[in-house]
Amino acid sequence: MPVTELDVHTSDGVMDVHLHTPPAGRADGGAPLPVAILYPDAAGVRPAAHEMAERLAAEGYAVALTNYYYRYGPFTFDITTAFVDPDERAQVMARMAQADPRLVVQDTAALLDLLATRDDLRTDKVGAYGYCRGGLMAFTLAGALPERVAAAASFHGGGIATEEPTSPHHRAGDIQAALYFGIAADDRTCTPEQQKLLIAALDAAGVRYELEHYDAPHGFAVPDHVGAYDEAAAARHWEKLTELFARELR
């Protein structure tokens, strides 16, 4: 599957992005490819994230896999132990906290401006999707760039509706995109109370959305998340994601 490495110049440096495209290049007889922004989970860009980008690209999309940790230097950890070992967990949580969604929105706007210079891509209405911390990014983008985001999906996203004034649910009234939320079972990062905040805000704003509960743990959609990955839930998430994007981005 073709992959192009992009350097996206931002106010804070250069964000590295991998653009995955289908083997045949343009879709629909030469029409520009619809663009989807992929925000990986807390573990960041790695083989599993590339695998997930390739899978959607095979459906006829240009998938931009973003390294939203670029400001803070190289960052890798073993996802099988990161949330078990206290010291490693502390490092991961600190790095996650540094990845401010508001800065990620600025970075993504710069990415979209770069992609808009290409005639083989369609950037007037894009999709965004993410996992864990990346789910928060995708939802945030829908409210921050409503004129550019036509669809957004969050899978086992954390912190998507909180009491904090910066919580993205407060911008529900700005959202024009269709949304999908895949909620993990007993997820401490997306509690029933937080889900109530989210639903109330989306309903009050008249946002088009679907919220679905999965009988699977946090991390169910990510293939290298050992102990959490659930094959049936992952298959369901792909079905819902491709359905959303086919409806809203084509």
GROMACS .gro file of C-alpha atoms in nm:
model
  250
    1MET     CA    1   0.000   0.000   0.000
    2PRO     CA    2   0.151   0.338  -0.099
    3VAL     CA    3   0.270   0.554   0.193
    4THR     CA    4   0.399   0.910   0.162
    5GLU     CA    5   0.588   1.074   0.447
    6LEU     CA    6   0.486   1.436   0.498
    7ASP     CA    7   0.652   1.711   0.699
    8VAL     CA    8   0.384   1.946   0.826
    9HIS     CA    9   0.526   2.278   0.942
   10THR     CA   10   0.346   2.415   1.246
   11SER     CA   11   0.403   2.703   1.485
   12ASP     CA   12   0.597   2.466   1.711
   13GLY     CA   13   0.806   2.267   1.466
   14VAL     CA   14   0.747   1.990   1.214
   15MET     CA   15   0.482   1.724   1.261
   16ASP     CA   16   0.548   1.395   1.085
   17VAL     CA   17   0.251   1.244   0.905
   18HIS     CA   18   0.223   0.923   0.703
   19LEU     CA   19  -0.030   0.944   0.421
   20HIS     CA   20  -0.164   0.600   0.325
   21THR     CA   21  -0.342   0.576  -0.010
   22PRO     CA   22  -0.503   0.292  -0.206
   23PRO     CA   23  -0.289   0.103  -0.458
   24ALA     CA   24  -0.475   0.244  -0.755
   25GLY     CA   25  -0.427   0.604  -0.643
   26ARG     CA   26  -0.737   0.802  -0.731
   27ALA     CA   27  -1.078   0.648  -0.676
   28ASP     CA   28  -1.398   0.664  -0.881
   29GLY     CA   29  -1.234   0.693  -1.219
   30GLY     CA   30  -0.988   0.968  -1.126
   31ALA     CA   31  -1.193   1.166  -0.875
   32PRO     CA   32  -0.996   1.309  -0.581
   33LEU     CA   33  -0.966   1.077  -0.283
   34PRO     CA   34  -1.162   1.161   0.033
   35VAL     CA   35  -0.931   1.231   0.327
   36ALA     CA   36  -0.949   1.074   0.674
   37ILE     CA   37  -0.733   1.190   0.965
   38LEU     CA   38  -0.626   0.907   1.196
   39TYR     CA   39  -0.532   0.987   1.554
   40PRO     CA   40  -0.379   0.676   1.714
   41ASP     CA   41  -0.422   0.576   2.076
   42ALA     CA   42  -0.188   0.670   2.360
   43ALA     CA   43   0.084   0.443   2.224
   44GLY     CA   44   0.120   0.667   1.921
   45VAL     CA   45   0.241   0.584   1.570
   46ARG     CA   46   0.368   0.226   1.540
   47PRO     CA   47   0.314  -0.081   1.318
   48ALA     CA   48  -0.038  -0.145   1.450
   49ALA     CA   49  -0.140   0.213   1.369
   50HIS     CA   50  -0.001   0.181   1.017
   51GLU     CA   51  -0.192  -0.144   0.976
   52MET     CA   52  -0.515   0.031   1.071
   53ALA     CA   53  -0.445   0.319   0.834
   54GLU     CA   54  -0.377   0.075   0.549
   55ARG     CA   55  -0.703  -0.104   0.611
   56LEU     CA   56  -0.910   0.210   0.564
   57ALA     CA   57  -0.696   0.328   0.272
   58ALA     CA   58  -0.783   0.003   0.095
   59GLU     CA   59  -1.145   0.119   0.100
   60GLY     CA   60  -1.055   0.416  -0.120
   61TYR     CA   61  -0.939   0.684   0.124
   62ALA     CA   62  -0.627   0.889   0.177
   63VAL     CA   63  -0.554   0.827   0.544
   64ALA     CA   64  -0.328   1.072   0.724
   65LEU     CA   65  -0.173   0.902   1.027
   66THR     CA   66  -0.060   1.182   1.257
   67ASN     CA   67   0.210   1.188   1.522
   68TYR     CA   68   0.050   1.428   1.768
   69TYR     CA   69   0.339   1.371   2.010
   70TYR     CA   70   0.594   1.531   1.775
   71ARG     CA   71   0.658   1.830   2.003
   72TYR     CA   72   0.806   1.611   2.272
   73GLY     CA   73   1.056   1.399   2.082
   74PRO     CA   74   1.062   1.022   2.016
   75PHE     CA   75   0.817   0.829   2.227
   76THR     CA   76   0.775   0.453   2.240
   77PHE     CA   77   0.665   0.207   2.503
   78ASP     CA   78   0.547  -0.149   2.532
   79ILE     CA   79   0.169  -0.138   2.528
   80THR     CA   80   0.155  -0.481   2.693
   81THR     CA   81   0.317  -0.346   3.012
   82ALA     CA   82   0.264   0.030   3.000
   83PHE     CA   83  -0.054   0.030   3.202
   84VAL     CA   84   0.062  -0.238   3.444
   85ASP     CA   85   0.402  -0.107   3.548
   86PRO     CA   86   0.345   0.202   3.771
   87ASP     CA   87   0.654   0.392   3.654
   88GLU     CA   88   0.584   0.332   3.287
   89ARG     CA   89   0.219   0.421   3.333
   90ALA     CA   90   0.319   0.752   3.493
   91GLN     CA   91   0.537   0.836   3.194
   92VAL     CA   92   0.259   0.751   2.950
   93MET     CA   93   0.003   0.959   3.137
   94ALA     CA   94   0.240   1.255   3.150
   95ARG     CA   95   0.298   1.238   2.776
   96MET     CA   96  -0.075   1.211   2.710
   97ALA     CA   97  -0.137   1.519   2.921
   98GLN     CA   98   0.117   1.711   2.712
   99ALA     CA   99  -0.075   1.634   2.393
  100ASP     CA  100  -0.322   1.921   2.428
  101PRO     CA  101  -0.618   1.872   2.189
  102ARG     CA  102  -0.626   2.246   2.118
  103LEU     CA  103  -0.270   2.229   1.984
  104VAL     CA  104  -0.357   1.917   1.786
  105VAL     CA  105  -0.639   2.112   1.618
  106GLN     CA  106  -0.387   2.377   1.509
  107ASP     CA  107  -0.155   2.106   1.379
  108THR     CA  108  -0.438   1.938   1.189
  109ALA     CA  109  -0.542   2.267   1.029
  110ALA     CA  110  -0.185   2.302   0.900
  111LEU     CA  111  -0.200   1.944   0.771
  112LEU     CA  112  -0.525   2.011   0.587
  113ASP     CA  113  -0.380   2.327   0.432
  114LEU     CA  114  -0.091   2.118   0.300
  115LEU     CA  115  -0.318   1.845   0.166
  116ALA     CA  116  -0.537   2.108  -0.003
  117THR     CA  117  -0.248   2.191  -0.237
  118ARG     CA  118  -0.287   1.848  -0.400
  119ASP     CA  119  -0.542   1.796  -0.676
  120ASP     CA  120  -0.568   1.423  -0.606
  121LEU     CA  121  -0.725   1.476  -0.263
  122ARG     CA  122  -1.058   1.616  -0.150
  123THR     CA  123  -1.017   1.836   0.158
  124ASP     CA  124  -1.337   2.041   0.163
  125LYS     CA  125  -1.504   1.777   0.379
  126VAL     CA  126  -1.286   1.532   0.565
  127GLY     CA  127  -1.326   1.255   0.818
  128ALA     CA  128  -1.150   1.214   1.151
  129TYR     CA  129  -1.125   0.907   1.368
  130GLY     CA  130  -0.928   0.803   1.671
  131TYR     CA  131  -0.878   0.561   1.955
  132CYS     CA  132  -0.836   0.629   2.326
  133ARG     CA  133  -0.665   0.973   2.340
  134GLY     CA  134  -0.708   0.989   1.965
  135GLY     CA  135  -1.085   0.961   2.002
  136LEU     CA  136  -1.078   1.281   2.205
  137MET     CA  137  -0.878   1.445   1.925
  138ALA     CA  138  -1.127   1.342   1.657
  139PHE     CA  139  -1.426   1.469   1.853
  140THR     CA  140  -1.248   1.793   1.938
  141LEU     CA  141  -1.166   1.852   1.571
  142ALA     CA  142  -1.534   1.825   1.472
  143GLY     CA  143  -1.623   2.119   1.695
  144ALA     CA  144  -1.311   2.323   1.625
  145LEU     CA  145  -1.312   2.296   1.242
  146PRO     CA  146  -1.680   2.242   1.164
  147GLU     CA  147  -1.652   2.382   0.812
  148ARG     CA  148  -1.396   2.114   0.721
  149VAL     CA  149  -1.500   1.803   0.915
  150ALA     CA  150  -1.796   1.609   0.775
  151ALA     CA  151  -1.764   1.295   0.989
  152ALA     CA  152  -1.583   1.198   1.308
  153ALA     CA  153  -1.561   0.876   1.505
  154SER     CA  154  -1.428   0.807   1.853
  155PHE     CA  155  -1.354   0.452   1.967
  156HIS     CA  156  -1.300   0.389   2.337
  157GLY     CA  157  -1.223   0.761   2.356
  158GLY     CA  158  -1.127   0.905   2.692
  159GLY     CA  159  -1.213   1.246   2.837
  160ILE     CA  160  -1.462   1.328   2.562
  161ALA     CA  161  -1.706   1.494   2.806
  162THR     CA  162  -1.586   1.628   3.139
  163GLU     CA  163  -1.649   1.920   3.372
  164GLU     CA  164  -1.342   2.099   3.235
  165PRO     CA  165  -1.420   2.418   3.038
  166THR     CA  166  -1.208   2.288   2.749
  167SER     CA  167  -1.410   1.966   2.715
  168PRO     CA  168  -1.512   1.929   2.348
  169HIS     CA  169  -1.876   1.860   2.427
  170HIS     CA  170  -1.914   2.230   2.509
  171ARG     CA  171  -1.875   2.305   2.138
  172ALA     CA  172  -2.153   2.071   2.030
  173GLY     CA  173  -2.345   2.367   1.892
  174ASP     CA  174  -2.071   2.428   1.635
  175ILE     CA  175  -2.057   2.073   1.502
  176GLN     CA  176  -2.182   2.008   1.150
  177ALA     CA  177  -2.034   1.658   1.116
  178ALA     CA  178  -2.205   1.327   1.169
  179LEU     CA  179  -2.052   1.154   1.472
  180TYR     CA  180  -2.007   0.801   1.600
  181PHE     CA  181  -1.900   0.699   1.950
  182GLY     CA  182  -1.798   0.341   2.027
  183ILE     CA  183  -1.798   0.316   2.407
  184ALA     CA  184  -1.604   0.041   2.584
  185ALA     CA  185  -1.753  -0.153   2.874
  186ASP     CA  186  -1.672  -0.026   3.224
  187ASP     CA  187  -1.438   0.238   3.081
  188ARG     CA  188  -1.295   0.455   3.355
  189THR     CA  189  -1.200   0.717   3.096
  190CYS     CA  190  -1.561   0.753   2.978
  191THR     CA  191  -1.789   0.699   3.276
  192PRO     CA  192  -2.169   0.682   3.267
  193GLU     CA  193  -2.175   1.032   3.415
  194GLN     CA  194  -1.954   1.162   3.136
  195GLN     CA  195  -2.168   0.988   2.879
  196LYS     CA  196  -2.474   1.170   3.017
  197LEU     CA  197  -2.295   1.503   2.972
  198LEU     CA  198  -2.207   1.409   2.617
  199ILE     CA  199  -2.555   1.294   2.520
  200ALA     CA  200  -2.723   1.597   2.675
  201ALA     CA  201  -2.495   1.837   2.487
  202LEU     CA  202  -2.533   1.659   2.152
  203ASP     CA  203  -2.911   1.629   2.184
  204ALA     CA  204  -2.950   1.995   2.283
  205ALA     CA  205  -2.746   2.101   1.980
  206GLY     CA  206  -2.927   1.870   1.738
  207VAL     CA  207  -2.607   1.694   1.634
  208ARG     CA  208  -2.635   1.386   1.415
  209TYR     CA  209  -2.471   1.107   1.610
  210GLU     CA  210  -2.477   0.745   1.710
  211LEU     CA  211  -2.348   0.619   2.044
  212GLU     CA  212  -2.299   0.247   2.078
  213HIS     CA  213  -2.186   0.041   2.377
  214TYR     CA  214  -1.946  -0.246   2.312
  215ASP     CA  215  -1.927  -0.548   2.538
  216ALA     CA  216  -1.548  -0.525   2.530
  217PRO     CA  217  -1.279  -0.343   2.729
  218HIS     CA  218  -1.100  -0.017   2.660
  219GLY     CA  219  -0.864  -0.084   2.370
  220PHE     CA  220  -1.095  -0.334   2.198
  221ALA     CA  221  -1.028  -0.207   1.843
  222VAL     CA  222  -0.647  -0.192   1.846
  223PRO     CA  223  -0.480  -0.518   1.736
  224ASP     CA  224  -0.164  -0.491   1.948
  225HIS     CA  225  -0.351  -0.403   2.267
  226VAL     CA  226  -0.296  -0.746   2.423
  227GLY     CA  227  -0.560  -0.838   2.676
  228ALA     CA  228  -0.805  -0.580   2.547
  229TYR     CA  229  -0.832  -0.643   2.173
  230ASP     CA  230  -1.161  -0.810   2.091
  231GLU     CA  231  -1.197  -0.956   1.742
  232ALA     CA  232  -1.576  -0.929   1.726
  233ALA     CA  233  -1.581  -0.575   1.863
  234ALA     CA  234  -1.300  -0.473   1.628
  235ALA     CA  235  -1.493  -0.610   1.331
  236ARG     CA  236  -1.800  -0.417   1.441
  237HIS     CA  237  -1.601  -0.094   1.474
  238TRP     CA  238  -1.469  -0.131   1.118
  239GLU     CA  239  -1.821  -0.186   0.992
  240LYS     CA  240  -1.948   0.130   1.162
  241LEU     CA  241  -1.649   0.342   1.060
  242THR     CA  242  -1.665   0.251   0.692
  243GLU     CA  243  -2.041   0.295   0.693
  244LEU     CA  244  -2.008   0.647   0.840
  245PHE     CA  245  -1.738   0.759   0.601
  246ALA     CA  246  -1.905   0.607   0.294
  247ARG     CA  247  -2.221   0.798   0.377
  248GLU     CA  248  -2.065   1.134   0.468
  249LEU     CA  249  -1.744   1.164   0.265
  250ARG     CA  250  -1.836   1.023  -0.075
   0.00000   0.00000   0.00000
